[in-house]
Coordinates of C-alpha atoms in Angstrom, one line a residue:
X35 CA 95.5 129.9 173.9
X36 CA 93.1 127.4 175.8
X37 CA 93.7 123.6 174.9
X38 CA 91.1 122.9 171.8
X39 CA 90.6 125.9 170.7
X40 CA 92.3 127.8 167.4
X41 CA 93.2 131.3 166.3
X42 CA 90.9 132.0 162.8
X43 CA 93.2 134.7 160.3
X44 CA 90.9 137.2 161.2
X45 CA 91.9 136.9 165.4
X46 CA 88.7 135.0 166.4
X47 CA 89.1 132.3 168.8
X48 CA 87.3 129.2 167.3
X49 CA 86.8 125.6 168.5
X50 CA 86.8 122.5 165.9
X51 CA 86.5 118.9 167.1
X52 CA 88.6 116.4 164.9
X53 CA 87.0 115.2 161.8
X54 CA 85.0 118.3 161.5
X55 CA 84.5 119.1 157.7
X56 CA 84.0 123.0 156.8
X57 CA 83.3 123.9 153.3
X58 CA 84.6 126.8 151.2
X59 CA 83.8 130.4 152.0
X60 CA 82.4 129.7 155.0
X61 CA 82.2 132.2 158.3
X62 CA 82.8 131.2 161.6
X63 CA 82.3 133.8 164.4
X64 CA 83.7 133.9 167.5
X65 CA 84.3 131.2 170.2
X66 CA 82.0 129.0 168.3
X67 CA 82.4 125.3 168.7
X68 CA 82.1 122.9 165.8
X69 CA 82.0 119.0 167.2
X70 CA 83.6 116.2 166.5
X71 CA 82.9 114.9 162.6
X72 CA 80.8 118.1 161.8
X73 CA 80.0 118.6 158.7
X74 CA 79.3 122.5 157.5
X75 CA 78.4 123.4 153.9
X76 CA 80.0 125.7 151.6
X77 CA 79.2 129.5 152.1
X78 CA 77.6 129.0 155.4
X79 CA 77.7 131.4 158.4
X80 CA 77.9 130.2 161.9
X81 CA 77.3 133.2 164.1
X82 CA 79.5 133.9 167.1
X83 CA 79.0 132.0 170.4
X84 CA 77.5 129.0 168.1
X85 CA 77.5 125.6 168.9
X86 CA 77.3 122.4 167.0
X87 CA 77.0 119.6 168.0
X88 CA 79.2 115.8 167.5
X89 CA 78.3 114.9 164.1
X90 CA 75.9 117.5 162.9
X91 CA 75.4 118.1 159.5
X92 CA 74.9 121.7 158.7
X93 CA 74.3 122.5 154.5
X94 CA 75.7 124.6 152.0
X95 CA 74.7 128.5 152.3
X96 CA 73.0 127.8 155.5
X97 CA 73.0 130.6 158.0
X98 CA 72.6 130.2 161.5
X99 CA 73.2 133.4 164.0
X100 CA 74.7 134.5 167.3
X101 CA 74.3 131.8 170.0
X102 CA 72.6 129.5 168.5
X103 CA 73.3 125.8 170.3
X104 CA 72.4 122.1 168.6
X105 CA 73.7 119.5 170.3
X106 CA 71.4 116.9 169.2
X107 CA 70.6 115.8 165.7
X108 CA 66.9 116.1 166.5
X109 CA 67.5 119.7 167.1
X110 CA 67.8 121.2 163.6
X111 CA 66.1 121.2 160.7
X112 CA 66.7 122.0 157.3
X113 CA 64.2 122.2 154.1
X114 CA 66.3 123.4 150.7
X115 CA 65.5 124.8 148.7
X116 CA 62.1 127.0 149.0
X117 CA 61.0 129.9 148.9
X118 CA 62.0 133.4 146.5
X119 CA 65.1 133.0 146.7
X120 CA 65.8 129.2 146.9
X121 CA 67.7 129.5 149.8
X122 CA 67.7 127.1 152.3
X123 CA 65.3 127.5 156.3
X124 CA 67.3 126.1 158.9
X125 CA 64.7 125.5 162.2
X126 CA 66.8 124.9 165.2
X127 CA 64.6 123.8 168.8
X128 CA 66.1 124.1 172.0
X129 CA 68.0 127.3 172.3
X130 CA 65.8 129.8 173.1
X131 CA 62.4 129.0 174.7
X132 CA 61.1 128.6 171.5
X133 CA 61.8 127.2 167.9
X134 CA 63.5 129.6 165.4
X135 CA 63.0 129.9 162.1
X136 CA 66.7 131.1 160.1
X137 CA 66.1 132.0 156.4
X138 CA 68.5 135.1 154.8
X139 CA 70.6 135.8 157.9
X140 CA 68.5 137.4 160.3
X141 CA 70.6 137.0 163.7
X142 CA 68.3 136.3 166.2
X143 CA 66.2 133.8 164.5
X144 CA 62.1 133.9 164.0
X145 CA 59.9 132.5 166.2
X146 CA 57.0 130.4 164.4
X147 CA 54.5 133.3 164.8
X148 CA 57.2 136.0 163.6
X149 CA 57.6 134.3 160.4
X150 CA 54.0 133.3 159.3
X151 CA 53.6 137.0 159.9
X152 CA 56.4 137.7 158.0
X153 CA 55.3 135.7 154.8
X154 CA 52.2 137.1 154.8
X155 CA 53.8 140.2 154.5
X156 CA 55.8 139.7 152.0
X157 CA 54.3 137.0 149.9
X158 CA 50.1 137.9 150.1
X159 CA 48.4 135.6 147.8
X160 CA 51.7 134.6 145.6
X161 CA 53.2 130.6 145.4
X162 CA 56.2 131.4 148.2
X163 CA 52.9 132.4 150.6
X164 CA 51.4 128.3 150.0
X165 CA 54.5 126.9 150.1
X166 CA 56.2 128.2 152.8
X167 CA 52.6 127.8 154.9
X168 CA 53.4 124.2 153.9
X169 CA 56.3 124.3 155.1
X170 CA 55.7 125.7 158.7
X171 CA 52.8 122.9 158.7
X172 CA 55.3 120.4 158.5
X173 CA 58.1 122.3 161.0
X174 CA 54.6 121.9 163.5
X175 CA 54.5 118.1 162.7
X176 CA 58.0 117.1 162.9
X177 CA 58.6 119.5 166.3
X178 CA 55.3 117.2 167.7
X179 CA 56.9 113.8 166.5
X180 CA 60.2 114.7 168.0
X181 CA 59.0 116.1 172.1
X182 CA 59.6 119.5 170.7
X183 CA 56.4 121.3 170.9

């Protein structure tokens, strides 16, 4: 195999820089990377062709999909719990042209528009609508503060 890189049980060729911390039950997909001292909660999923970044902290029962790259700190975002379900939204800027938005593993990630649209949808008028519009208020703010937007 190519120097760094490990067989996983399951034949997938995965990449984990020493230090890395990777909780229970968790998924890694294909040729992802996981950086030096990474830190990745229990039950997460890392999607193949992933990358994270030297020191990057991703939590439990995260999910973040297919080729989805954050090499700086200041690229991800997580806000835990919220929502119906509790579950955590991971925000990750940088890999595509435009922020997405990962909440109950959709592969591809939302785009800030696809999401509002999406809450609206499913959560007209109810307390998950407010605070998840509250929550893409403050995505806004902290993508501003950081060069993001």
């Amino acid at each position: 195999s190519e120097a760094g890189w490990h067989v996983a049980p399951n034949g997938d060729k995965i990449r984990i820089g020493a230090g890395a911390s990777i909780g229970a039950w968790t998924r890694i997909g294909a040729r992802a990377s996981i950086g030096t001292g990474a830190s990745i909660g229990d039950r997460a999923s890392i999607g193949d062709w992933t990358s994270i970044g030297d020191w990057a902290s991703i939590g439990a029962g995260v999910c973040l999909g297919e080729g989805v790259k954050i090499t700086l700190p200041q690229d991800y975002l997580e806000i835990r719990p919220i929502g119906s379900r509790d579950a955590p939204l991971s925000v990750v800027w940088g890999w595509k042209p435009e922020v997405r938005l990962f909440t109950g593993c959709r592969s591809s990630g939302l785009t800030l528009a696809e999401f509002e649209s999406a809450v609206h949808k499913d959560h007209a008028g109810d307390k998950y609508e407010a605070e998840y519009m509250a929550a893409l208020e403050f995505i806004v703010a902290v993508g501003k503060a950081r060069g993001k937007a």
